[in-house]
mmCIF file of the C-alpha atoms, coordinates in Angstrom:
data_MODEL
# 
_entry.id   MODEL 
# 
loop_
_atom_site.group_PDB 
_atom_site.id 
_atom_site.type_symbol 
_atom_site.label_atom_id 
_atom_site.label_alt_id 
_atom_site.label_comp_id 
_atom_site.label_asym_id 
_atom_site.label_entity_id 
_atom_site.label_seq_id 
_atom_site.pdbx_PDB_ins_code 
_atom_site.Cartn_x 
_atom_site.Cartn_y 
_atom_site.Cartn_z 
_atom_site.occupancy 
_atom_site.B_iso_or_equiv 
_atom_site.pdbx_formal_charge 
_atom_site.auth_seq_id 
_atom_site.auth_comp_id 
_atom_site.auth_asym_id 
_atom_site.auth_atom_id 
_atom_site.pdbx_PDB_model_num 
ATOM 1   C CA . UNK A 1 1   ? -27.720 39.461 -65.854 1.00 0.00 ? 1   UNK A CA 1 
ATOM 2   C CA . UNK A 1 2   ? -28.737 43.072 -66.387 1.00 0.00 ? 2   UNK A CA 1 
ATOM 3   C CA . UNK A 1 3   ? -26.461 43.743 -69.352 1.00 0.00 ? 3   UNK A CA 1 
ATOM 4   C CA . UNK A 1 4   ? -26.810 42.331 -72.867 1.00 0.00 ? 4   UNK A CA 1 
ATOM 5   C CA . UNK A 1 5   ? -24.852 39.159 -73.625 1.00 0.00 ? 5   UNK A CA 1 
ATOM 6   C CA . UNK A 1 6   ? -23.137 40.923 -76.532 1.00 0.00 ? 6   UNK A CA 1 
ATOM 7   C CA . UNK A 1 7   ? -21.398 43.268 -74.097 1.00 0.00 ? 7   UNK A CA 1 
ATOM 8   C CA . UNK A 1 8   ? -19.724 40.263 -72.486 1.00 0.00 ? 8   UNK A CA 1 
ATOM 9   C CA . UNK A 1 9   ? -18.693 39.024 -75.940 1.00 0.00 ? 9   UNK A CA 1 
ATOM 10  C CA . UNK A 1 10  ? -17.131 42.395 -76.736 1.00 0.00 ? 10  UNK A CA 1 
ATOM 11  C CA . UNK A 1 11  ? -15.709 43.269 -73.324 1.00 0.00 ? 11  UNK A CA 1 
ATOM 12  C CA . UNK A 1 12  ? -14.124 39.931 -72.577 1.00 0.00 ? 12  UNK A CA 1 
ATOM 13  C CA . UNK A 1 13  ? -12.045 39.354 -69.490 1.00 0.00 ? 13  UNK A CA 1 
ATOM 14  C CA . UNK A 1 14  ? -8.882  39.964 -71.545 1.00 0.00 ? 14  UNK A CA 1 
ATOM 15  C CA . UNK A 1 15  ? -10.216 43.292 -72.834 1.00 0.00 ? 15  UNK A CA 1 
ATOM 16  C CA . UNK A 1 16  ? -11.291 44.434 -69.363 1.00 0.00 ? 16  UNK A CA 1 
ATOM 17  C CA . UNK A 1 17  ? -7.919  43.431 -67.908 1.00 0.00 ? 17  UNK A CA 1 
ATOM 18  C CA . UNK A 1 18  ? -6.118  45.394 -70.637 1.00 0.00 ? 18  UNK A CA 1 
ATOM 19  C CA . UNK A 1 19  ? -8.162  48.501 -69.837 1.00 0.00 ? 19  UNK A CA 1 
ATOM 20  C CA . UNK A 1 20  ? -7.725  48.290 -66.047 1.00 0.00 ? 20  UNK A CA 1 
ATOM 21  C CA . UNK A 1 21  ? -4.159  46.951 -65.760 1.00 0.00 ? 21  UNK A CA 1 
ATOM 22  C CA . UNK A 1 22  ? -2.336  50.304 -66.087 1.00 0.00 ? 22  UNK A CA 1 
ATOM 23  C CA . UNK A 1 23  ? -4.295  51.779 -63.167 1.00 0.00 ? 23  UNK A CA 1 
ATOM 24  C CA . UNK A 1 24  ? -3.858  48.622 -61.086 1.00 0.00 ? 24  UNK A CA 1 
ATOM 25  C CA . UNK A 1 25  ? -0.132  48.511 -61.877 1.00 0.00 ? 25  UNK A CA 1 
ATOM 26  C CA . UNK A 1 26  ? 0.433   52.115 -60.887 1.00 0.00 ? 26  UNK A CA 1 
ATOM 27  C CA . UNK A 1 27  ? -1.604  51.834 -57.690 1.00 0.00 ? 27  UNK A CA 1 
ATOM 28  C CA . UNK A 1 28  ? 0.237   48.701 -56.575 1.00 0.00 ? 28  UNK A CA 1 
ATOM 29  C CA . UNK A 1 29  ? 3.615   49.707 -58.018 1.00 0.00 ? 29  UNK A CA 1 
ATOM 30  C CA . UNK A 1 30  ? 3.789   46.565 -60.142 1.00 0.00 ? 30  UNK A CA 1 
ATOM 31  C CA . UNK A 1 31  ? 4.803   45.915 -63.706 1.00 0.00 ? 31  UNK A CA 1 
ATOM 32  C CA . UNK A 1 32  ? 1.848   45.628 -66.060 1.00 0.00 ? 32  UNK A CA 1 
ATOM 33  C CA . UNK A 1 33  ? 2.304   41.893 -66.619 1.00 0.00 ? 33  UNK A CA 1 
ATOM 34  C CA . UNK A 1 34  ? 1.958   41.118 -62.904 1.00 0.00 ? 34  UNK A CA 1 
ATOM 35  C CA . UNK A 1 35  ? -0.970  43.545 -62.663 1.00 0.00 ? 35  UNK A CA 1 
ATOM 36  C CA . UNK A 1 36  ? -2.678  41.831 -65.584 1.00 0.00 ? 36  UNK A CA 1 
ATOM 37  C CA . UNK A 1 37  ? -2.227  38.406 -63.986 1.00 0.00 ? 37  UNK A CA 1 
ATOM 38  C CA . UNK A 1 38  ? -3.728  39.578 -60.706 1.00 0.00 ? 38  UNK A CA 1 
ATOM 39  C CA . UNK A 1 39  ? -6.635  41.305 -62.427 1.00 0.00 ? 39  UNK A CA 1 
ATOM 40  C CA . UNK A 1 40  ? -7.295  38.288 -64.609 1.00 0.00 ? 40  UNK A CA 1 
ATOM 41  C CA . UNK A 1 41  ? -7.490  36.161 -61.483 1.00 0.00 ? 41  UNK A CA 1 
ATOM 42  C CA . UNK A 1 42  ? -9.793  38.677 -59.782 1.00 0.00 ? 42  UNK A CA 1 
ATOM 43  C CA . UNK A 1 43  ? -12.083 38.860 -62.818 1.00 0.00 ? 43  UNK A CA 1 
ATOM 44  C CA . UNK A 1 44  ? -12.341 35.116 -63.313 1.00 0.00 ? 44  UNK A CA 1 
ATOM 45  C CA . UNK A 1 45  ? -15.336 34.936 -60.985 1.00 0.00 ? 45  UNK A CA 1 
ATOM 46  C CA . UNK A 1 46  ? -18.412 37.003 -60.275 1.00 0.00 ? 46  UNK A CA 1 
ATOM 47  C CA . UNK A 1 47  ? -16.563 40.333 -60.207 1.00 0.00 ? 47  UNK A CA 1 
ATOM 48  C CA . UNK A 1 48  ? -16.463 40.561 -64.014 1.00 0.00 ? 48  UNK A CA 1 
ATOM 49  C CA . UNK A 1 49  ? -20.258 40.328 -64.204 1.00 0.00 ? 49  UNK A CA 1 
ATOM 50  C CA . UNK A 1 50  ? -20.664 43.001 -61.538 1.00 0.00 ? 50  UNK A CA 1 
ATOM 51  C CA . UNK A 1 51  ? -18.229 45.264 -63.361 1.00 0.00 ? 51  UNK A CA 1 
ATOM 52  C CA . UNK A 1 52  ? -20.001 44.759 -66.690 1.00 0.00 ? 52  UNK A CA 1 
ATOM 53  C CA . UNK A 1 53  ? -23.332 45.587 -65.010 1.00 0.00 ? 53  UNK A CA 1 
ATOM 54  C CA . UNK A 1 54  ? -21.881 48.845 -63.683 1.00 0.00 ? 54  UNK A CA 1 
ATOM 55  C CA . UNK A 1 55  ? -20.399 49.591 -67.105 1.00 0.00 ? 55  UNK A CA 1 
ATOM 56  C CA . UNK A 1 56  ? -23.706 48.953 -68.887 1.00 0.00 ? 56  UNK A CA 1 
ATOM 57  C CA . UNK A 1 57  ? -25.577 51.156 -66.414 1.00 0.00 ? 57  UNK A CA 1 
ATOM 58  C CA . UNK A 1 58  ? -23.131 53.963 -67.172 1.00 0.00 ? 58  UNK A CA 1 
ATOM 59  C CA . UNK A 1 59  ? -23.385 53.432 -70.925 1.00 0.00 ? 59  UNK A CA 1 
ATOM 60  C CA . UNK A 1 60  ? -27.187 53.575 -70.808 1.00 0.00 ? 60  UNK A CA 1 
ATOM 61  C CA . UNK A 1 61  ? -27.142 56.739 -68.730 1.00 0.00 ? 61  UNK A CA 1 
ATOM 62  C CA . UNK A 1 62  ? -24.527 58.501 -70.837 1.00 0.00 ? 62  UNK A CA 1 
ATOM 63  C CA . UNK A 1 63  ? -26.533 58.973 -74.013 1.00 0.00 ? 63  UNK A CA 1 
ATOM 64  C CA . UNK A 1 64  ? -30.037 59.820 -75.035 1.00 0.00 ? 64  UNK A CA 1 
ATOM 65  C CA . UNK A 1 65  ? -29.644 59.385 -78.762 1.00 0.00 ? 65  UNK A CA 1 
ATOM 66  C CA . UNK A 1 66  ? -28.239 55.850 -78.860 1.00 0.00 ? 66  UNK A CA 1 
ATOM 67  C CA . UNK A 1 67  ? -30.321 52.843 -77.959 1.00 0.00 ? 67  UNK A CA 1 
ATOM 68  C CA . UNK A 1 68  ? -28.879 49.525 -76.745 1.00 0.00 ? 68  UNK A CA 1 
ATOM 69  C CA . UNK A 1 69  ? -27.915 48.305 -80.220 1.00 0.00 ? 69  UNK A CA 1 
ATOM 70  C CA . UNK A 1 70  ? -26.247 51.619 -81.028 1.00 0.00 ? 70  UNK A CA 1 
ATOM 71  C CA . UNK A 1 71  ? -24.247 51.528 -77.813 1.00 0.00 ? 71  UNK A CA 1 
ATOM 72  C CA . UNK A 1 72  ? -23.090 48.003 -78.511 1.00 0.00 ? 72  UNK A CA 1 
ATOM 73  C CA . UNK A 1 73  ? -22.091 48.988 -82.047 1.00 0.00 ? 73  UNK A CA 1 
ATOM 74  C CA . UNK A 1 74  ? -20.096 51.906 -80.655 1.00 0.00 ? 74  UNK A CA 1 
ATOM 75  C CA . UNK A 1 75  ? -18.259 49.532 -78.299 1.00 0.00 ? 75  UNK A CA 1 
ATOM 76  C CA . UNK A 1 76  ? -17.659 47.087 -81.157 1.00 0.00 ? 76  UNK A CA 1 
ATOM 77  C CA . UNK A 1 77  ? -16.294 49.870 -83.366 1.00 0.00 ? 77  UNK A CA 1 
ATOM 78  C CA . UNK A 1 78  ? -13.996 51.140 -80.629 1.00 0.00 ? 78  UNK A CA 1 
ATOM 79  C CA . UNK A 1 79  ? -12.623 47.663 -79.983 1.00 0.00 ? 79  UNK A CA 1 
ATOM 80  C CA . UNK A 1 80  ? -12.408 46.614 -83.637 1.00 0.00 ? 80  UNK A CA 1 
ATOM 81  C CA . UNK A 1 81  ? -8.855  47.801 -84.352 1.00 0.00 ? 81  UNK A CA 1 
ATOM 82  C CA . UNK A 1 82  ? -7.052  47.141 -81.075 1.00 0.00 ? 82  UNK A CA 1 
ATOM 83  C CA . UNK A 1 83  ? -9.249  45.452 -78.481 1.00 0.00 ? 83  UNK A CA 1 
ATOM 84  C CA . UNK A 1 84  ? -6.340  44.873 -76.095 1.00 0.00 ? 84  UNK A CA 1 
ATOM 85  C CA . UNK A 1 85  ? -5.044  48.442 -76.234 1.00 0.00 ? 85  UNK A CA 1 
ATOM 86  C CA . UNK A 1 86  ? -4.117  49.379 -72.660 1.00 0.00 ? 86  UNK A CA 1 
ATOM 87  C CA . UNK A 1 87  ? -6.428  51.796 -70.921 1.00 0.00 ? 87  UNK A CA 1 
ATOM 88  C CA . UNK A 1 88  ? -5.408  55.125 -69.507 1.00 0.00 ? 88  UNK A CA 1 
ATOM 89  C CA . UNK A 1 89  ? -4.294  55.392 -65.910 1.00 0.00 ? 89  UNK A CA 1 
ATOM 90  C CA . UNK A 1 90  ? -7.236  56.587 -63.831 1.00 0.00 ? 90  UNK A CA 1 
ATOM 91  C CA . UNK A 1 91  ? -6.659  59.131 -61.089 1.00 0.00 ? 91  UNK A CA 1 
ATOM 92  C CA . UNK A 1 92  ? -6.937  57.318 -57.784 1.00 0.00 ? 92  UNK A CA 1 
ATOM 93  C CA . UNK A 1 93  ? -9.894  58.246 -55.618 1.00 0.00 ? 93  UNK A CA 1 
ATOM 94  C CA . UNK A 1 94  ? -11.345 56.595 -52.523 1.00 0.00 ? 94  UNK A CA 1 
ATOM 95  C CA . UNK A 1 95  ? -13.805 54.753 -54.778 1.00 0.00 ? 95  UNK A CA 1 
ATOM 96  C CA . UNK A 1 96  ? -10.977 53.469 -56.998 1.00 0.00 ? 96  UNK A CA 1 
ATOM 97  C CA . UNK A 1 97  ? -9.100  52.349 -53.909 1.00 0.00 ? 97  UNK A CA 1 
ATOM 98  C CA . UNK A 1 98  ? -12.148 50.385 -52.772 1.00 0.00 ? 98  UNK A CA 1 
ATOM 99  C CA . UNK A 1 99  ? -12.381 48.743 -56.207 1.00 0.00 ? 99  UNK A CA 1 
ATOM 100 C CA . UNK A 1 100 ? -8.702  47.791 -56.036 1.00 0.00 ? 100 UNK A CA 1 
ATOM 101 C CA . UNK A 1 101 ? -9.225  46.230 -52.599 1.00 0.00 ? 101 UNK A CA 1 
ATOM 102 C CA . UNK A 1 102 ? -12.184 44.267 -54.003 1.00 0.00 ? 102 UNK A CA 1 
ATOM 103 C CA . UNK A 1 103 ? -9.982  43.063 -56.846 1.00 0.00 ? 103 UNK A CA 1 
ATOM 104 C CA . UNK A 1 104 ? -7.300  41.992 -54.387 1.00 0.00 ? 104 UNK A CA 1 
ATOM 105 C CA . UNK A 1 105 ? -9.911  40.133 -52.344 1.00 0.00 ? 105 UNK A CA 1 
ATOM 106 C CA . UNK A 1 106 ? -11.202 38.332 -55.427 1.00 0.00 ? 106 UNK A CA 1 
ATOM 107 C CA . UNK A 1 107 ? -7.644  37.455 -56.451 1.00 0.00 ? 107 UNK A CA 1 
ATOM 108 C CA . UNK A 1 108 ? -6.983  36.083 -52.978 1.00 0.00 ? 108 UNK A CA 1 
ATOM 109 C CA . UNK A 1 109 ? -4.088  38.407 -52.192 1.00 0.00 ? 109 UNK A CA 1 
ATOM 110 C CA . UNK A 1 110 ? -5.721  40.868 -49.782 1.00 0.00 ? 110 UNK A CA 1 
ATOM 111 C CA . UNK A 1 111 ? -5.040  40.697 -46.070 1.00 0.00 ? 111 UNK A CA 1 
ATOM 112 C CA . UNK A 1 112 ? -7.527  39.428 -43.503 1.00 0.00 ? 112 UNK A CA 1 
ATOM 113 C CA . UNK A 1 113 ? -7.773  42.973 -42.171 1.00 0.00 ? 113 UNK A CA 1 
ATOM 114 C CA . UNK A 1 114 ? -8.856  44.226 -45.612 1.00 0.00 ? 114 UNK A CA 1 
ATOM 115 C CA . UNK A 1 115 ? -11.414 41.432 -45.836 1.00 0.00 ? 115 UNK A CA 1 
ATOM 116 C CA . UNK A 1 116 ? -12.868 42.343 -42.422 1.00 0.00 ? 116 UNK A CA 1 
ATOM 117 C CA . UNK A 1 117 ? -13.101 46.019 -43.389 1.00 0.00 ? 117 UNK A CA 1 
ATOM 118 C CA . UNK A 1 118 ? -14.877 45.218 -46.645 1.00 0.00 ? 118 UNK A CA 1 
ATOM 119 C CA . UNK A 1 119 ? -17.364 42.982 -44.814 1.00 0.00 ? 119 UNK A CA 1 
ATOM 120 C CA . UNK A 1 120 ? -18.678 45.906 -42.754 1.00 0.00 ? 120 UNK A CA 1 
ATOM 121 C CA . UNK A 1 121 ? -21.655 47.968 -43.921 1.00 0.00 ? 121 UNK A CA 1 
ATOM 122 C CA . UNK A 1 122 ? -19.347 50.880 -44.732 1.00 0.00 ? 122 UNK A CA 1 
ATOM 123 C CA . UNK A 1 123 ? -16.980 48.551 -46.577 1.00 0.00 ? 123 UNK A CA 1 
ATOM 124 C CA . UNK A 1 124 ? -19.800 47.116 -48.688 1.00 0.00 ? 124 UNK A CA 1 
ATOM 125 C CA . UNK A 1 125 ? -21.015 50.644 -49.506 1.00 0.00 ? 125 UNK A CA 1 
ATOM 126 C CA . UNK A 1 126 ? -17.512 51.715 -50.508 1.00 0.00 ? 126 UNK A CA 1 
ATOM 127 C CA . UNK A 1 127 ? -17.109 48.537 -52.544 1.00 0.00 ? 127 UNK A CA 1 
ATOM 128 C CA . UNK A 1 128 ? -20.302 49.333 -54.455 1.00 0.00 ? 128 UNK A CA 1 
ATOM 129 C CA . UNK A 1 129 ? -19.032 52.877 -55.058 1.00 0.00 ? 129 UNK A CA 1 
ATOM 130 C CA . UNK A 1 130 ? -15.760 51.401 -56.281 1.00 0.00 ? 130 UNK A CA 1 
ATOM 131 C CA . UNK A 1 131 ? -17.490 49.090 -58.737 1.00 0.00 ? 131 UNK A CA 1 
ATOM 132 C CA . UNK A 1 132 ? -19.546 52.021 -60.022 1.00 0.00 ? 132 UNK A CA 1 
ATOM 133 C CA . UNK A 1 133 ? -16.394 54.137 -60.446 1.00 0.00 ? 133 UNK A CA 1 
ATOM 134 C CA . UNK A 1 134 ? -14.575 51.358 -62.288 1.00 0.00 ? 134 UNK A CA 1 
ATOM 135 C CA . UNK A 1 135 ? -17.694 50.842 -64.421 1.00 0.00 ? 135 UNK A CA 1 
ATOM 136 C CA . UNK A 1 136 ? -17.700 54.523 -65.399 1.00 0.00 ? 136 UNK A CA 1 
ATOM 137 C CA . UNK A 1 137 ? -14.024 54.311 -66.303 1.00 0.00 ? 137 UNK A CA 1 
ATOM 138 C CA . UNK A 1 138 ? -14.520 51.129 -68.318 1.00 0.00 ? 138 UNK A CA 1 
ATOM 139 C CA . UNK A 1 139 ? -17.512 52.624 -70.147 1.00 0.00 ? 139 UNK A CA 1 
ATOM 140 C CA . UNK A 1 140 ? -15.357 55.586 -71.173 1.00 0.00 ? 140 UNK A CA 1 
ATOM 141 C CA . UNK A 1 141 ? -12.537 53.288 -72.287 1.00 0.00 ? 141 UNK A CA 1 
ATOM 142 C CA . UNK A 1 142 ? -14.882 51.089 -74.311 1.00 0.00 ? 142 UNK A CA 1 
ATOM 143 C CA . UNK A 1 143 ? -16.330 54.041 -76.222 1.00 0.00 ? 143 UNK A CA 1 
ATOM 144 C CA . UNK A 1 144 ? -13.371 56.374 -76.678 1.00 0.00 ? 144 UNK A CA 1 
ATOM 145 C CA . UNK A 1 145 ? -11.596 57.060 -79.884 1.00 0.00 ? 145 UNK A CA 1 
ATOM 146 C CA . UNK A 1 146 ? -14.388 56.911 -82.443 1.00 0.00 ? 146 UNK A CA 1 
# 
């Protein structure tokens, strides 16, 4: 694990789902409850750890004045009042689309064709870009407002 354990205690699966569900819902044209269920299923495995790693990498690279403890305190402060406040809707990009396909694969709802595409070298590269993009978005959501 390349992120501190406290980040996982702050950015729990429920918190991450709350931040990502509006974007997932809009992209899939679902209500937010269904989107949250699908995302929760997708993030119940290894994908949550990968997303938190990408988020932590972004957090570390986004500031020079805060060290690890300061970053974690900023996340804790942001989440203190309303940890399950829904995130903003992210503008869809090719990287976001790749992340959404990865989420669908992890949730077990993606087609075989999508699975085959994501198993190619280009698909794996796009999936990594998607995780990085979602990590940047999550880092912004976890530190906004204060």
